[in-house]
Amino acid sequence: MANKKHEWVGLDHVQLAAPPGAEDAARRFFGDLLKMTEVPKPEKLLVRGGVWFQCGAQFIHIGIESAFAPAKKAHPAFVVRNIESLMEHLQQNDVPIRIDDEIPHLIRFFTEDPFGNRLEFMEAK
C-alpha cells in the first residue's frame, strides 16, 4: 500500500454556514428558488441542525453555526446550463445579482444566499 499514490477524484460537497434556525430559509432559497433537491442527513447528524442539497454530482451542506458570520470572499462557484434563465429567475424573485465579465470565456454572476454568504454562478461561453 505504501507504493500507491493518492489520486484526486473530485469534490463531494461544500459547506456554507448559517445562523441557528435557518433551515427553513435555506430550504426556500436552495430548494424552492434554486430547485436543488434536498438530501436527507444521516440520522446521527440530525442533532447538529442544517440541511443538505444536491447540486449536480456534488452537494451543498448548510451547517448551523452559533457564532455565525457570512462568507463574503470565500464562496462556492456553481456551474449551470442556461445561465441567462437562472439570472432572469432570480431577478424576478427580487434576488440581486452582480454580473461579472472579468473572465472572457465565462458568463458569470454573483449573489448572496439569505444569510449573506457569497455565491458564484457560471457557464462557459
Coordinates of N, CA and C in Angstrom, one line a residue:
M1 N 0.8 -1.2 0.0 CA 0.0 0.0 0.0 C 0.9 1.3 0.0
A2 N 2.0 1.2 0.6 CA 2.9 2.4 0.6 C 3.3 2.9 -0.7
N3 N 3.3 2.0 -1.7 CA 3.7 2.4 -3.1 C 2.6 3.1 -3.9
K4 N 1.4 2.9 -3.4 CA 0.3 3.6 -4.1 C 0.2 5.1 -3.8
K5 N 0.0 5.8 -4.8 CA -0.1 7.3 -4.7 C -1.6 7.7 -4.6
H6 N -1.9 8.7 -3.9 CA -3.2 9.1 -3.9 C -3.6 9.7 -5.2
E7 N -4.9 9.7 -5.4 CA -5.5 10.3 -6.7 C -6.7 11.1 -6.4
W8 N -6.7 12.3 -6.9 CA -7.8 13.2 -6.7 C -9.0 12.8 -7.6
V9 N -10.2 12.7 -7.0 CA -11.3 12.3 -7.7 C -12.3 13.4 -7.9
G10 N -12.4 14.3 -7.0 CA -13.3 15.5 -7.2 C -13.7 16.0 -5.8
L11 N -14.7 16.8 -5.8 CA -15.3 17.4 -4.6 C -16.6 16.7 -4.3
D12 N -16.9 16.3 -3.1 CA -18.1 15.8 -2.7 C -19.1 16.9 -2.3
H13 N -18.7 17.8 -1.5 CA -19.6 18.9 -1.1 C -18.8 20.1 -0.6
V14 N -19.6 21.2 -0.6 CA -19.1 22.5 0.0 C -20.1 22.8 1.1
Q15 N -19.5 23.2 2.2 CA -20.4 23.6 3.3 C -20.4 25.1 3.5
L16 N -21.6 25.7 3.6 CA -21.8 27.1 3.9 C -22.4 27.1 5.3
A17 N -22.1 28.1 6.1 CA -22.6 28.3 7.4 C -23.9 29.2 7.4
A18 N -24.7 29.0 8.4 CA -25.9 29.8 8.5 C -26.2 29.9 10.0
P19 N -27.0 30.9 10.4 CA -27.3 31.1 11.8 C -28.3 30.0 12.3
P20 N -28.4 29.8 13.6 CA -29.3 28.9 14.2 C -30.7 29.2 13.7
G21 N -31.5 28.1 13.4 CA -32.9 28.3 13.0 C -33.0 28.6 11.5
A22 N -32.0 28.5 10.7 CA -32.0 28.9 9.3 C -32.5 27.9 8.3
E23 N -32.8 26.7 8.8 CA -33.1 25.6 7.9 C -34.3 25.9 6.9
D24 N -35.4 26.5 7.4 CA -36.5 26.8 6.5 C -36.1 27.8 5.5
A25 N -35.3 28.9 5.8 CA -34.9 29.8 4.8 C -34.0 29.2 3.8
A26 N -33.1 28.2 4.3 CA -32.2 27.5 3.3 C -33.1 26.7 2.4
R27 N -34.1 26.0 2.9 CA -35.0 25.2 2.0 C -35.7 26.1 1.0
R28 N -36.1 27.3 1.4 CA -36.8 28.2 0.4 C -35.8 28.6 -0.6
F29 N -34.6 29.0 -0.2 CA -33.7 29.5 -1.2 C -33.1 28.5 -2.1
F30 N -32.4 27.5 -1.5 CA -31.7 26.4 -2.3 C -32.7 25.4 -2.9
G31 N -33.7 25.1 -2.2 CA -34.7 24.1 -2.7 C -35.7 24.7 -3.6
D32 N -36.6 25.6 -3.0 CA -37.7 26.2 -3.8 C -37.2 27.1 -4.9
L33 N -36.3 28.0 -4.6 CA -35.9 29.0 -5.6 C -34.9 28.5 -6.6
L34 N -33.8 27.9 -6.1 CA -32.8 27.3 -7.0 C -33.1 25.9 -7.5
K35 N -34.1 25.3 -7.0 CA -34.5 24.0 -7.5 C -33.5 22.9 -7.2
M36 N -32.7 23.0 -6.1 CA -31.8 21.9 -5.7 C -32.6 20.9 -4.9
T37 N -32.3 19.7 -5.0 CA -33.0 18.6 -4.3 C -32.5 18.5 -2.9
E38 N -33.3 18.5 -1.9 CA -32.8 18.3 -0.5 C -32.5 16.8 -0.3
V39 N -31.4 16.6 0.3 CA -30.9 15.2 0.6 C -31.0 15.0 2.1
P40 N -31.5 13.8 2.5 CA -31.6 13.6 3.9 C -30.3 13.4 4.6
K41 N -30.1 14.0 5.7 CA -28.9 13.9 6.5 C -28.9 12.6 7.2
P42 N -27.7 12.0 7.4 CA -27.6 10.8 8.2 C -28.2 11.0 9.6
E43 N -28.9 10.0 10.2 CA -29.6 10.1 11.5 C -28.7 10.7 12.6
K44 N -27.5 10.3 12.7 CA -26.6 10.8 13.7 C -26.2 12.3 13.6
L45 N -26.4 12.8 12.4 CA -26.0 14.2 12.2 C -27.2 15.2 12.3
L46 N -28.4 14.6 12.5 CA -29.6 15.5 12.5 C -29.6 16.4 13.7
V47 N -29.0 16.0 14.8 CA -28.9 16.9 16.0 C -28.1 18.2 15.8
R48 N -27.3 18.2 14.8 CA -26.5 19.4 14.5 C -27.2 20.5 13.8
G49 N -28.4 20.1 13.3 CA -29.2 21.1 12.5 C -28.6 21.2 11.1
G50 N -29.1 22.1 10.3 CA -28.6 22.3 9.0 C -29.4 21.5 8.0
V51 N -29.1 21.6 6.7 CA -29.8 20.9 5.7 C -28.8 20.8 4.5
W52 N -29.0 19.7 3.8 CA -28.1 19.3 2.6 C -28.9 19.3 1.3
F53 N -28.2 19.7 0.2 CA -28.9 19.8 -1.1 C -27.9 19.2 -2.1
Q54 N -28.5 18.5 -3.1 CA -27.7 18.0 -4.3 C -27.6 19.1 -5.3
C55 N -26.4 19.2 -5.9 CA -26.2 20.2 -6.9 C -25.4 19.5 -8.0
G56 N -26.0 18.9 -9.0 CA -25.3 18.0 -10.0 C -24.8 16.8 -9.3
A57 N -23.5 16.5 -9.5 CA -22.9 15.3 -8.8 C -22.4 15.7 -7.4
Q58 N -22.4 17.0 -7.0 CA -21.9 17.4 -5.7 C -23.1 17.8 -4.8
F59 N -22.7 18.2 -3.6 CA -23.7 18.6 -2.6 C -23.3 19.9 -2.0
I60 N -24.3 20.6 -1.5 CA -24.1 21.8 -0.7 C -24.7 21.5 0.7
H61 N -23.9 21.7 1.7 CA -24.3 21.5 3.1 C -24.5 22.8 3.7
I62 N -25.6 23.1 4.3 CA -25.8 24.3 5.0 C -25.7 23.9 6.5
G63 N -24.7 24.3 7.1 CA -24.4 24.0 8.5 C -24.7 25.1 9.5
I64 N -25.2 24.8 10.6 CA -25.6 25.8 11.6 C -24.4 26.1 12.4
E65 N -24.2 27.4 12.6 CA -23.0 27.9 13.4 C -23.5 29.0 14.3
S66 N -23.4 28.7 15.6 CA -23.9 29.6 16.6 C -23.3 31.0 16.5
A67 N -22.0 31.1 16.3 CA -21.3 32.4 16.1 C -21.2 32.7 14.7
F68 N -22.3 32.7 14.0 CA -22.3 32.9 12.5 C -21.9 34.2 12.0
A69 N -21.0 34.2 11.0 CA -20.7 35.4 10.2 C -20.6 34.9 8.7
P70 N -21.3 35.7 7.8 CA -21.4 35.3 6.4 C -20.0 35.3 5.8
A71 N -19.8 34.4 4.8 CA -18.6 34.4 4.0 C -18.7 35.4 2.9
K72 N -17.9 36.4 2.9 CA -18.0 37.5 1.9 C -17.0 37.3 0.8
K73 N -15.9 36.6 1.0 CA -14.9 36.4 0.0 C -14.9 34.9 -0.4
A74 N -14.8 34.0 0.5 CA -14.8 32.5 0.2 C -16.2 32.2 -0.3
H75 N -16.3 31.3 -1.3 CA -17.6 31.0 -1.9 C -17.6 29.8 -2.8
P76 N -18.7 29.1 -2.9 CA -18.8 28.1 -3.9 C -19.1 28.7 -5.3
A77 N -18.7 28.1 -6.3 CA -19.0 28.5 -7.7 C -19.7 27.4 -8.4
F78 N -21.0 27.7 -8.7 CA -21.8 26.7 -9.4 C -21.8 26.8 -10.9
V79 N -21.6 25.6 -11.5 CA -21.6 25.6 -13.0 C -23.1 25.2 -13.4
V80 N -23.6 26.0 -14.3 CA -25.0 25.8 -14.7 C -25.1 25.9 -16.2
R81 N -26.2 25.3 -16.7 CA -26.6 25.4 -18.1 C -27.7 26.4 -18.2
N82 N -27.8 27.2 -19.3 CA -28.8 28.2 -19.4 C -28.8 29.2 -18.3
I83 N -27.6 29.8 -18.1 CA -27.4 30.7 -17.0 C -28.3 32.0 -17.1
E84 N -28.6 32.4 -18.4 CA -29.5 33.6 -18.5 C -30.8 33.3 -17.9
S85 N -31.3 32.1 -18.1 CA -32.6 31.7 -17.5 C -32.6 31.8 -16.0
L86 N -31.5 31.4 -15.4 CA -31.3 31.5 -13.9 C -31.2 32.9 -13.5
M87 N -30.5 33.7 -14.2 CA -30.4 35.2 -13.8 C -31.8 35.8 -13.9
E88 N -32.5 35.5 -14.9 CA -33.9 36.1 -15.0 C -34.8 35.6 -13.9
H89 N -34.7 34.4 -13.6 CA -35.5 33.8 -12.5 C -35.2 34.4 -11.2
L90 N -33.9 34.6 -10.9 CA -33.5 35.2 -9.6 C -34.0 36.7 -9.5
Q91 N -33.8 37.4 -10.6 CA -34.2 38.8 -10.7 C -35.7 39.0 -10.5
Q92 N -36.5 38.1 -11.1 CA -37.9 38.1 -11.0 C -38.4 37.8 -9.5
N93 N -37.5 37.2 -8.8 CA -37.8 36.8 -7.4 C -37.0 37.8 -6.4
D94 N -36.6 38.9 -6.9 CA -36.0 40.0 -6.1 C -34.7 39.6 -5.5
V95 N -34.0 38.7 -6.1 CA -32.6 38.4 -5.7 C -31.6 39.2 -6.5
P96 N -30.9 40.1 -5.9 CA -30.0 40.9 -6.7 C -28.8 40.1 -7.2
I97 N -28.4 40.4 -8.4 CA -27.2 39.7 -9.0 C -26.2 40.8 -9.4
R98 N -25.0 40.4 -9.5 CA -23.9 41.2 -10.0 C -23.2 40.5 -11.1
I99 N -23.4 40.9 -12.3 CA -22.8 40.3 -13.5 C -21.3 40.6 -13.5
D100 N -20.5 39.6 -13.8 CA -19.0 39.9 -13.8 C -18.5 39.3 -15.2
D101 N -17.8 40.2 -15.9 CA -17.2 39.8 -17.2 C -15.7 39.8 -17.2
E102 N -15.1 39.5 -16.1 CA -13.6 39.6 -16.0 C -12.9 38.3 -16.6
I103 N -13.7 37.2 -16.7 CA -13.1 36.0 -17.3 C -13.7 35.9 -18.7
P104 N -13.0 36.1 -19.7 CA -13.5 36.1 -21.1 C -14.3 34.9 -21.5
H105 N -14.0 33.7 -21.1 CA -14.6 32.5 -21.6 C -15.8 32.1 -20.8
L106 N -16.2 32.9 -19.8 CA -17.3 32.6 -18.9 C -18.4 33.7 -18.9
I107 N -19.6 33.2 -18.7 CA -20.7 34.1 -18.3 C -20.9 33.8 -16.9
R108 N -20.8 34.8 -16.0 CA -20.9 34.5 -14.6 C -21.5 35.7 -13.8
F109 N -22.1 35.4 -12.7 CA -22.6 36.4 -11.8 C -22.5 36.0 -10.4
F110 N -22.6 36.9 -9.5 CA -22.5 36.7 -8.0 C -23.9 37.1 -7.4
T111 N -24.2 36.5 -6.3 CA -25.3 36.9 -5.5 C -25.0 36.4 -4.1
E112 N -26.0 36.5 -3.2 CA -25.8 36.1 -1.8 C -27.0 35.2 -1.4
D113 N -26.7 34.2 -0.6 CA -27.8 33.4 0.0 C -28.5 34.3 1.0
P114 N -29.6 33.8 1.6 CA -30.4 34.6 2.6 C -29.6 35.0 3.8
F115 N -28.4 34.4 4.0 CA -27.6 34.6 5.2 C -26.4 35.5 4.9
G116 N -26.3 36.0 3.7 CA -25.2 36.9 3.3 C -24.0 36.2 2.8
N117 N -24.0 34.9 2.6 CA -22.8 34.1 2.0 C -22.8 34.4 0.5
R118 N -21.6 34.7 0.0 CA -21.3 34.9 -1.4 C -21.5 33.7 -2.2
L119 N -22.2 33.8 -3.4 CA -22.4 32.6 -4.3 C -22.0 33.1 -5.7
E120 N -21.3 32.2 -6.4 CA -21.0 32.5 -7.8 C -21.7 31.4 -8.7
F121 N -22.1 31.9 -9.8 CA -22.8 31.0 -10.8 C -22.1 31.3 -12.2
M122 N -21.8 30.2 -12.9 CA -21.0 30.4 -14.2 C -21.4 29.4 -15.2
E123 N -21.2 29.8 -16.5 CA -21.4 28.9 -17.6 C -20.4 29.3 -18.7
A124 N -19.8 28.3 -19.3 CA -18.8 28.5 -20.4 C -19.5 29.2 -21.6
K125 N -18.9 30.1 -22.2 CA -19.4 30.8 -23.4 C -19.3 29.8 -24.6

